[in-house]
């Protein structure tokens, strides 16, 4: 049986795993949907955070939400891209944790979300923790522990 505690997998600080805010593609409150579509398309991500100038997290904007909001009855209303602001359509139910949260808490949330937003105690956006990063780390840990197990 491979223990997740040996090698301290569950003790890893999420600060050491997260993508820091300066490397996270995001949009700002007040940006229109055209700008959001540009950032989403250029970054290649399907969902990105919506922040204010103080780096407080307000929601997530995704390509499906954005496209749905410009879908008319008979046509795609492209003119709405310029007229609408991200805060009118963004999803405010953001999977978020404090940077002091345990990796176990993150794992539970990552079952249902491709990434989590990480905030400081003061509610300032610090970065994101993608599911793929945690799986990569877990894979590394399992390989290391099984190697040690075979050798002993
Ligand atoms: P990944 O597991 O790397 O594919 O990332 C999962 C999701 O996390 C992506 O689809 C994005 O929504 C988000 N994501 C990952 N890296 C970034 C980044 N640098 N900037 C913004 N969003 C990101």
Short mmCIF file of N, CA, C and O in Angstrom, two decimals, residues 15-128:
data_model
loop_
_atom_site.label_atom_id
_atom_site.label_comp_id
_atom_site.label_asym_id
_atom_site.label_seq_id
_atom_site.Cartn_x
_atom_site.Cartn_y
_atom_site.Cartn_z
N UNK A 15 1.13 26.97 -2.27
CA UNK A 15 1.89 28.12 -2.79
C UNK A 15 3.03 27.64 -3.69
O UNK A 15 3.43 28.33 -4.62
N UNK A 16 3.56 26.44 -3.37
CA UNK A 16 4.67 25.90 -4.18
C UNK A 16 4.18 25.26 -5.48
O UNK A 16 4.98 24.95 -6.35
N UNK A 17 2.88 25.02 -5.58
CA UNK A 17 2.35 24.36 -6.78
C UNK A 17 1.61 25.31 -7.71
O UNK A 17 1.49 25.06 -8.91
N UNK A 18 1.10 26.40 -7.15
CA UNK A 18 0.21 27.25 -7.96
C UNK A 18 0.96 28.02 -9.06
O UNK A 18 2.18 28.24 -8.97
N UNK A 19 0.19 28.41 -10.07
CA UNK A 19 0.71 29.34 -11.08
C UNK A 19 0.48 30.74 -10.51
O UNK A 19 -0.66 31.10 -10.22
N UNK A 20 1.55 31.53 -10.29
CA UNK A 20 1.36 32.84 -9.65
C UNK A 20 0.56 33.80 -10.53
O UNK A 20 0.56 33.69 -11.76
N UNK A 21 -0.12 34.74 -9.85
CA UNK A 21 -1.06 35.64 -10.53
C UNK A 21 -0.46 36.34 -11.76
O UNK A 21 -1.15 36.52 -12.77
N UNK A 22 0.85 36.69 -11.68
CA UNK A 22 1.43 37.43 -12.82
C UNK A 22 1.53 36.57 -14.08
O UNK A 22 1.70 37.08 -15.18
N UNK A 23 1.39 35.23 -13.91
CA UNK A 23 1.44 34.36 -15.09
C UNK A 23 0.06 33.80 -15.46
O UNK A 23 -0.05 32.92 -16.30
N UNK A 24 -0.97 34.34 -14.81
CA UNK A 24 -2.34 33.86 -15.10
C UNK A 24 -3.02 34.82 -16.07
O UNK A 24 -3.12 36.03 -15.79
N UNK A 25 -3.47 34.29 -17.19
CA UNK A 25 -4.23 35.10 -18.15
C UNK A 25 -5.55 35.48 -17.48
O UNK A 25 -6.21 34.62 -16.89
N UNK A 26 -5.91 36.75 -17.50
CA UNK A 26 -7.15 37.18 -16.84
C UNK A 26 -7.72 38.41 -17.55
O UNK A 26 -7.05 39.00 -18.40
N UNK A 27 -8.95 38.77 -17.19
CA UNK A 27 -9.53 40.03 -17.67
C UNK A 27 -9.93 40.85 -16.45
O UNK A 27 -9.96 40.32 -15.33
N UNK A 28 -10.23 42.11 -16.69
CA UNK A 28 -10.61 42.99 -15.58
C UNK A 28 -12.08 43.34 -15.66
O UNK A 28 -12.65 43.44 -16.76
N UNK A 29 -12.66 43.55 -14.49
CA UNK A 29 -14.02 44.09 -14.40
C UNK A 29 -14.05 45.36 -15.26
O UNK A 29 -13.12 46.17 -15.19
N UNK A 30 -15.07 45.49 -16.08
CA UNK A 30 -15.15 46.68 -16.95
C UNK A 30 -14.73 46.37 -18.38
O UNK A 30 -15.12 47.06 -19.31
N UNK A 31 -13.96 45.30 -18.56
CA UNK A 31 -13.59 44.90 -19.93
C UNK A 31 -14.84 44.41 -20.67
O UNK A 31 -15.73 43.81 -20.06
N UNK A 32 -14.89 44.67 -21.96
CA UNK A 32 -16.04 44.15 -22.70
C UNK A 32 -15.78 42.71 -23.18
O UNK A 32 -14.68 42.18 -23.04
N UNK A 33 -16.85 42.10 -23.72
CA UNK A 33 -16.75 40.68 -24.10
C UNK A 33 -15.79 40.48 -25.27
O UNK A 33 -15.19 39.42 -25.41
N UNK A 34 -15.65 41.50 -26.09
CA UNK A 34 -14.72 41.39 -27.22
C UNK A 34 -13.29 41.18 -26.70
O UNK A 34 -12.55 40.32 -27.18
N UNK A 35 -12.94 41.96 -25.67
CA UNK A 35 -11.60 41.83 -25.09
C UNK A 35 -11.44 40.44 -24.45
O UNK A 35 -10.41 39.78 -24.61
N UNK A 36 -12.50 40.00 -23.74
CA UNK A 36 -12.44 38.68 -23.08
C UNK A 36 -12.26 37.57 -24.13
O UNK A 36 -11.45 36.66 -23.94
N UNK A 37 -12.99 37.70 -25.24
CA UNK A 37 -12.88 36.66 -26.28
C UNK A 37 -11.47 36.63 -26.86
O UNK A 37 -10.91 35.57 -27.15
N UNK A 38 -10.89 37.80 -26.98
CA UNK A 38 -9.52 37.93 -27.49
C UNK A 38 -8.53 37.22 -26.55
O UNK A 38 -7.69 36.43 -26.98
N UNK A 39 -8.66 37.49 -25.24
CA UNK A 39 -7.74 36.89 -24.26
C UNK A 39 -7.95 35.38 -24.19
O UNK A 39 -6.99 34.61 -24.16
N UNK A 40 -9.23 34.96 -24.19
CA UNK A 40 -9.52 33.52 -24.13
C UNK A 40 -8.95 32.81 -25.36
O UNK A 40 -8.31 31.76 -25.26
N UNK A 41 -9.14 33.40 -26.52
CA UNK A 41 -8.69 32.77 -27.76
C UNK A 41 -7.17 32.73 -27.83
O UNK A 41 -6.57 31.71 -28.13
N UNK A 42 -6.54 33.87 -27.52
CA UNK A 42 -5.07 33.95 -27.59
C UNK A 42 -4.40 33.04 -26.57
O UNK A 42 -3.37 32.44 -26.84
N UNK A 43 -5.00 32.95 -25.35
CA UNK A 43 -4.37 32.13 -24.30
C UNK A 43 -4.63 30.65 -24.54
O UNK A 43 -3.87 29.80 -24.09
N UNK A 44 -5.74 30.34 -25.22
CA UNK A 44 -6.08 28.94 -25.47
C UNK A 44 -6.80 28.29 -24.31
O UNK A 44 -7.11 27.09 -24.35
N UNK A 45 -7.11 29.06 -23.24
CA UNK A 45 -7.83 28.51 -22.09
C UNK A 45 -9.32 28.71 -22.27
O UNK A 45 -9.74 29.69 -22.86
N UNK A 46 -10.11 27.79 -21.69
CA UNK A 46 -11.56 27.94 -21.86
C UNK A 46 -12.17 28.83 -20.79
O UNK A 46 -13.24 29.40 -20.99
N UNK A 47 -11.48 28.96 -19.64
CA UNK A 47 -12.01 29.82 -18.57
C UNK A 47 -10.86 30.56 -17.90
O UNK A 47 -9.80 29.98 -17.67
N UNK A 48 -11.09 31.83 -17.60
CA UNK A 48 -10.05 32.64 -16.94
C UNK A 48 -10.70 33.55 -15.88
O UNK A 48 -11.89 33.87 -15.96
N UNK A 49 -9.90 33.98 -14.88
CA UNK A 49 -10.46 34.82 -13.81
C UNK A 49 -10.78 36.25 -14.27
O UNK A 49 -10.15 36.78 -15.17
N UNK A 50 -11.77 36.82 -13.57
CA UNK A 50 -12.11 38.24 -13.75
C UNK A 50 -11.69 38.94 -12.46
O UNK A 50 -12.19 38.61 -11.37
N UNK A 51 -10.74 39.88 -12.56
CA UNK A 51 -10.20 40.57 -11.39
C UNK A 51 -10.53 42.05 -11.45
O UNK A 51 -10.82 42.57 -12.53
N UNK A 52 -10.44 42.72 -10.28
CA UNK A 52 -10.54 44.18 -10.32
C UNK A 52 -9.13 44.77 -10.22
O UNK A 52 -8.15 44.02 -10.07
N UNK A 53 -8.99 46.09 -10.29
CA UNK A 53 -7.63 46.68 -10.28
C UNK A 53 -6.85 46.37 -9.00
O UNK A 53 -5.63 46.48 -8.98
N UNK A 54 -7.56 45.99 -7.92
CA UNK A 54 -6.87 45.63 -6.66
C UNK A 54 -6.60 44.13 -6.56
O UNK A 54 -6.29 43.63 -5.48
N UNK A 55 -6.78 43.43 -7.66
CA UNK A 55 -6.56 41.99 -7.72
C UNK A 55 -7.53 41.20 -6.85
O UNK A 55 -7.22 40.12 -6.37
N UNK A 56 -8.73 41.74 -6.67
CA UNK A 56 -9.78 40.95 -6.00
C UNK A 56 -10.49 40.17 -7.09
O UNK A 56 -10.75 40.68 -8.19
N UNK A 57 -10.83 38.93 -6.74
CA UNK A 57 -11.45 38.02 -7.70
C UNK A 57 -12.97 38.22 -7.72
O UNK A 57 -13.61 38.16 -6.67
N UNK A 58 -13.52 38.46 -8.91
CA UNK A 58 -14.97 38.67 -9.01
C UNK A 58 -15.70 37.52 -9.67
O UNK A 58 -16.90 37.34 -9.46
N UNK A 59 -15.03 36.76 -10.51
CA UNK A 59 -15.72 35.65 -11.18
C UNK A 59 -14.83 35.00 -12.20
O UNK A 59 -13.62 35.25 -12.26
N UNK A 60 -15.45 34.12 -12.99
CA UNK A 60 -14.74 33.45 -14.08
C UNK A 60 -15.51 33.70 -15.37
O UNK A 60 -16.74 33.68 -15.37
N UNK A 61 -14.76 33.93 -16.43
CA UNK A 61 -15.40 34.07 -17.74
C UNK A 61 -14.89 32.93 -18.62
O UNK A 61 -13.70 32.63 -18.62
N UNK A 62 -15.85 32.31 -19.31
CA UNK A 62 -15.46 31.17 -20.15
C UNK A 62 -16.02 31.37 -21.55
O UNK A 62 -16.99 32.12 -21.75
N UNK A 63 -15.44 30.67 -22.50
CA UNK A 63 -15.91 30.78 -23.89
C UNK A 63 -17.38 30.33 -24.01
O UNK A 63 -18.18 31.04 -24.64
N UNK A 64 -17.79 29.20 -23.40
CA UNK A 64 -19.21 28.81 -23.53
C UNK A 64 -20.17 29.86 -22.95
O UNK A 64 -21.18 30.18 -23.59
N UNK A 65 -19.84 30.44 -21.78
CA UNK A 65 -20.71 31.47 -21.18
C UNK A 65 -20.79 32.68 -22.10
O UNK A 65 -21.86 33.24 -22.36
N UNK A 66 -19.61 33.07 -22.62
CA UNK A 66 -19.54 34.25 -23.48
C UNK A 66 -20.36 34.03 -24.77
O UNK A 66 -21.18 34.88 -25.14
N UNK A 67 -20.18 32.87 -25.39
CA UNK A 67 -20.90 32.60 -26.64
C UNK A 67 -22.40 32.54 -26.39
O UNK A 67 -23.20 33.05 -27.17
N UNK A 68 -22.79 31.92 -25.27
CA UNK A 68 -24.21 31.81 -24.94
C UNK A 68 -24.84 33.20 -24.77
O UNK A 68 -26.00 33.41 -25.14
N UNK A 69 -24.06 34.14 -24.21
CA UNK A 69 -24.61 35.47 -23.94
C UNK A 69 -24.81 36.30 -25.20
O UNK A 69 -25.47 37.34 -25.16
N UNK A 70 -24.21 35.89 -26.30
CA UNK A 70 -24.42 36.67 -27.54
C UNK A 70 -25.27 35.89 -28.56
O UNK A 70 -25.41 36.29 -29.71
N UNK A 71 -25.82 34.80 -28.07
CA UNK A 71 -26.67 33.97 -28.95
C UNK A 71 -28.08 34.53 -29.01
O UNK A 71 -28.77 34.58 -27.98
N UNK A 72 -28.51 35.02 -30.16
CA UNK A 72 -29.88 35.51 -30.32
C UNK A 72 -30.77 34.36 -30.73
O UNK A 72 -30.34 33.20 -30.76
N UNK A 73 -32.03 34.67 -31.03
CA UNK A 73 -32.95 33.60 -31.42
C UNK A 73 -32.61 33.05 -32.80
O UNK A 73 -32.75 31.86 -33.06
N UNK A 74 -32.16 33.95 -33.69
CA UNK A 74 -31.92 33.51 -35.06
C UNK A 74 -30.48 33.63 -35.52
O UNK A 74 -30.10 33.13 -36.57
N UNK A 75 -29.69 34.35 -34.73
CA UNK A 75 -28.31 34.56 -35.16
C UNK A 75 -27.41 34.88 -33.96
O UNK A 75 -27.92 35.18 -32.88
N UNK A 76 -26.12 34.82 -34.21
CA UNK A 76 -25.18 35.24 -33.16
C UNK A 76 -25.06 36.75 -33.24
O UNK A 76 -24.75 37.30 -34.31
N UNK A 77 -25.35 37.43 -32.14
CA UNK A 77 -25.39 38.89 -32.14
C UNK A 77 -24.01 39.46 -31.80
O UNK A 77 -23.73 39.87 -30.67
N UNK A 78 -23.14 39.45 -32.80
CA UNK A 78 -21.73 39.83 -32.59
C UNK A 78 -21.57 41.25 -32.03
O UNK A 78 -20.60 41.54 -31.34
N UNK A 79 -22.55 42.12 -32.34
CA UNK A 79 -22.45 43.51 -31.86
C UNK A 79 -22.44 43.57 -30.32
O UNK A 79 -21.93 44.51 -29.72
N UNK A 80 -23.01 42.52 -29.68
CA UNK A 80 -23.06 42.50 -28.20
C UNK A 80 -21.67 42.33 -27.58
O UNK A 80 -21.47 42.62 -26.42
N UNK A 81 -20.73 41.82 -28.38
CA UNK A 81 -19.37 41.62 -27.87
C UNK A 81 -18.78 42.93 -27.39
O UNK A 81 -18.06 42.99 -26.40
N UNK A 82 -19.11 44.00 -28.10
CA UNK A 82 -18.58 45.31 -27.75
C UNK A 82 -19.41 45.96 -26.65
O UNK A 82 -18.87 46.68 -25.80
N UNK A 83 -20.72 45.66 -26.68
CA UNK A 83 -21.63 46.36 -25.75
C UNK A 83 -21.61 45.79 -24.33
O UNK A 83 -21.73 46.53 -23.35
N UNK A 84 -21.47 44.48 -24.21
CA UNK A 84 -21.59 43.86 -22.88
C UNK A 84 -20.26 43.82 -22.13
O UNK A 84 -19.21 43.65 -22.74
N UNK A 85 -20.34 43.92 -20.81
CA UNK A 85 -19.15 43.85 -19.94
C UNK A 85 -19.05 42.45 -19.32
O UNK A 85 -20.07 41.80 -19.11
N UNK A 86 -17.83 42.06 -19.00
CA UNK A 86 -17.62 40.70 -18.46
C UNK A 86 -18.44 40.43 -17.20
O UNK A 86 -18.97 39.33 -17.02
N UNK A 87 -18.59 41.47 -16.35
CA UNK A 87 -19.30 41.24 -15.08
C UNK A 87 -20.80 40.96 -15.28
O UNK A 87 -21.46 40.46 -14.39
N UNK A 88 -21.33 41.29 -16.47
CA UNK A 88 -22.75 41.01 -16.74
C UNK A 88 -23.00 39.53 -17.01
O UNK A 88 -24.11 39.05 -16.85
N UNK A 89 -21.98 38.83 -17.44
CA UNK A 89 -22.21 37.44 -17.86
C UNK A 89 -21.34 36.42 -17.11
O UNK A 89 -21.59 35.22 -17.19
N UNK A 90 -20.32 36.89 -16.37
CA UNK A 90 -19.37 35.95 -15.74
C UNK A 90 -20.06 35.05 -14.72
O UNK A 90 -21.11 35.38 -14.18
N UNK A 91 -19.39 33.94 -14.42
CA UNK A 91 -19.87 33.03 -13.38
C UNK A 91 -19.26 33.47 -12.05
O UNK A 91 -18.04 33.52 -11.92
N UNK A 92 -20.12 33.77 -11.08
CA UNK A 92 -19.59 34.26 -9.79
C UNK A 92 -19.37 33.12 -8.79
O UNK A 92 -18.81 33.35 -7.72
N UNK A 93 -19.81 31.93 -9.16
CA UNK A 93 -19.57 30.77 -8.28
C UNK A 93 -18.18 30.22 -8.60
O UNK A 93 -18.03 29.29 -9.40
N UNK A 94 -17.17 30.83 -7.98
CA UNK A 94 -15.77 30.50 -8.31
C UNK A 94 -15.23 29.45 -7.34
O UNK A 94 -15.33 29.65 -6.12
N UNK A 95 -14.65 28.34 -7.83
CA UNK A 95 -13.99 27.43 -6.92
C UNK A 95 -12.71 28.08 -6.39
O UNK A 95 -11.77 28.31 -7.13
N UNK A 96 -12.72 28.47 -5.11
CA UNK A 96 -11.60 29.24 -4.55
C UNK A 96 -11.19 28.70 -3.18
O UNK A 96 -12.02 28.19 -2.44
N UNK A 97 -9.91 28.83 -2.88
CA UNK A 97 -9.40 28.47 -1.55
C UNK A 97 -8.36 29.50 -1.12
O UNK A 97 -7.78 30.19 -1.96
N UNK A 98 -8.14 29.56 0.19
CA UNK A 98 -7.07 30.42 0.72
C UNK A 98 -5.73 29.72 0.46
O UNK A 98 -5.67 28.48 0.42
N UNK A 99 -4.66 30.50 0.34
CA UNK A 99 -3.36 29.88 0.05
C UNK A 99 -2.85 29.03 1.23
O UNK A 99 -1.92 28.27 1.07
N UNK A 100 -3.50 29.16 2.39
CA UNK A 100 -3.12 28.34 3.54
C UNK A 100 -3.87 27.00 3.56
O UNK A 100 -3.62 26.16 4.43
N UNK A 101 -4.78 26.79 2.60
CA UNK A 101 -5.58 25.55 2.59
C UNK A 101 -4.69 24.33 2.36
O UNK A 101 -3.59 24.44 1.79
N UNK A 102 -5.17 23.18 2.80
CA UNK A 102 -4.37 21.96 2.63
C UNK A 102 -4.56 21.41 1.21
O UNK A 102 -5.56 21.69 0.54
N UNK A 103 -3.57 20.60 0.81
CA UNK A 103 -3.66 20.00 -0.52
C UNK A 103 -4.86 19.04 -0.59
O UNK A 103 -5.48 18.89 -1.64
N UNK A 104 -5.19 18.45 0.55
CA UNK A 104 -6.33 17.52 0.58
C UNK A 104 -7.64 18.27 0.27
O UNK A 104 -8.47 17.78 -0.50
N UNK A 105 -7.78 19.47 0.83
CA UNK A 105 -8.97 20.29 0.53
C UNK A 105 -9.03 20.59 -0.96
O UNK A 105 -10.08 20.51 -1.60
N UNK A 106 -7.87 20.92 -1.53
CA UNK A 106 -7.80 21.24 -2.96
C UNK A 106 -8.17 20.03 -3.81
O UNK A 106 -8.91 20.13 -4.78
N UNK A 107 -7.64 18.87 -3.41
CA UNK A 107 -7.92 17.64 -4.16
C UNK A 107 -9.42 17.39 -4.25
O UNK A 107 -9.94 17.04 -5.31
N UNK A 108 -10.10 17.58 -3.13
CA UNK A 108 -11.55 17.34 -3.09
C UNK A 108 -12.27 18.25 -4.09
O UNK A 108 -13.16 17.82 -4.81
N UNK A 109 -11.84 19.51 -4.13
CA UNK A 109 -12.49 20.47 -5.04
C UNK A 109 -12.11 20.21 -6.50
O UNK A 109 -12.91 20.41 -7.41
N UNK A 110 -10.86 19.75 -6.70
CA UNK A 110 -10.38 19.56 -8.08
C UNK A 110 -11.06 18.37 -8.77
O UNK A 110 -10.97 18.24 -9.99
N UNK A 111 -11.75 17.54 -7.99
CA UNK A 111 -12.51 16.44 -8.62
C UNK A 111 -13.53 17.04 -9.60
O UNK A 111 -13.74 16.53 -10.70
N UNK A 112 -14.11 18.17 -9.20
CA UNK A 112 -15.18 18.76 -10.02
C UNK A 112 -14.79 20.02 -10.79
O UNK A 112 -15.62 20.59 -11.48
N UNK A 113 -13.54 20.48 -10.58
CA UNK A 113 -13.14 21.72 -11.26
C UNK A 113 -11.75 21.57 -11.89
O UNK A 113 -10.86 21.00 -11.25
N UNK A 114 -11.54 22.09 -13.10
CA UNK A 114 -10.22 21.95 -13.73
C UNK A 114 -9.14 22.79 -13.06
O UNK A 114 -7.96 22.50 -13.19
N UNK A 115 -9.53 23.84 -12.33
CA UNK A 115 -8.54 24.64 -11.58
C UNK A 115 -9.23 25.37 -10.43
O UNK A 115 -10.45 25.58 -10.45
N UNK A 116 -8.43 25.73 -9.42
CA UNK A 116 -8.95 26.50 -8.28
C UNK A 116 -8.27 27.86 -8.26
O UNK A 116 -7.09 27.96 -8.62
N UNK A 117 -8.99 28.86 -7.81
CA UNK A 117 -8.37 30.18 -7.62
C UNK A 117 -7.86 30.26 -6.19
O UNK A 117 -8.54 29.85 -5.25
N UNK A 118 -6.65 30.77 -6.05
CA UNK A 118 -6.01 30.86 -4.74
C UNK A 118 -5.99 32.32 -4.28
O UNK A 118 -5.57 33.20 -5.06
N UNK A 119 -6.44 32.54 -3.05
CA UNK A 119 -6.49 33.90 -2.51
C UNK A 119 -5.72 34.01 -1.21
O UNK A 119 -5.61 33.03 -0.47
N UNK A 120 -5.26 35.21 -0.91
CA UNK A 120 -4.60 35.45 0.39
C UNK A 120 -5.71 35.57 1.45
O UNK A 120 -6.90 35.64 1.11
N UNK A 121 -5.30 35.65 2.70
CA UNK A 121 -6.27 35.82 3.81
C UNK A 121 -7.07 37.10 3.60
O UNK A 121 -8.23 37.20 4.00
N UNK A 122 -6.47 38.08 2.94
CA UNK A 122 -7.15 39.37 2.70
C UNK A 122 -8.03 39.34 1.45
O UNK A 122 -8.62 40.35 1.08
N UNK A 123 -8.09 38.19 0.80
CA UNK A 123 -8.95 38.07 -0.39
C UNK A 123 -8.30 38.58 -1.67
O UNK A 123 -8.99 38.89 -2.64
N UNK A 124 -6.97 38.68 -1.65
CA UNK A 124 -6.28 39.11 -2.87
C UNK A 124 -5.92 37.86 -3.70
O UNK A 124 -5.40 36.88 -3.16
N UNK A 125 -6.21 37.93 -5.00
CA UNK A 125 -5.93 36.82 -5.89
C UNK A 125 -4.43 36.56 -5.99
O UNK A 125 -3.66 37.47 -6.29
N UNK A 126 -4.02 35.32 -5.69
CA UNK A 126 -2.58 34.99 -5.69
C UNK A 126 -2.18 34.10 -6.86
O UNK A 126 -1.01 34.02 -7.20
N UNK A 127 -3.15 33.41 -7.43
CA UNK A 127 -2.82 32.52 -8.55
C UNK A 127 -3.86 31.43 -8.71
O UNK A 127 -4.95 31.51 -8.12
N UNK A 128 -3.52 30.44 -9.52
CA UNK A 128 -4.45 29.32 -9.71
C UNK A 128 -3.72 28.00 -9.50
O UNK A 128 -2.51 27.90 -9.70
#
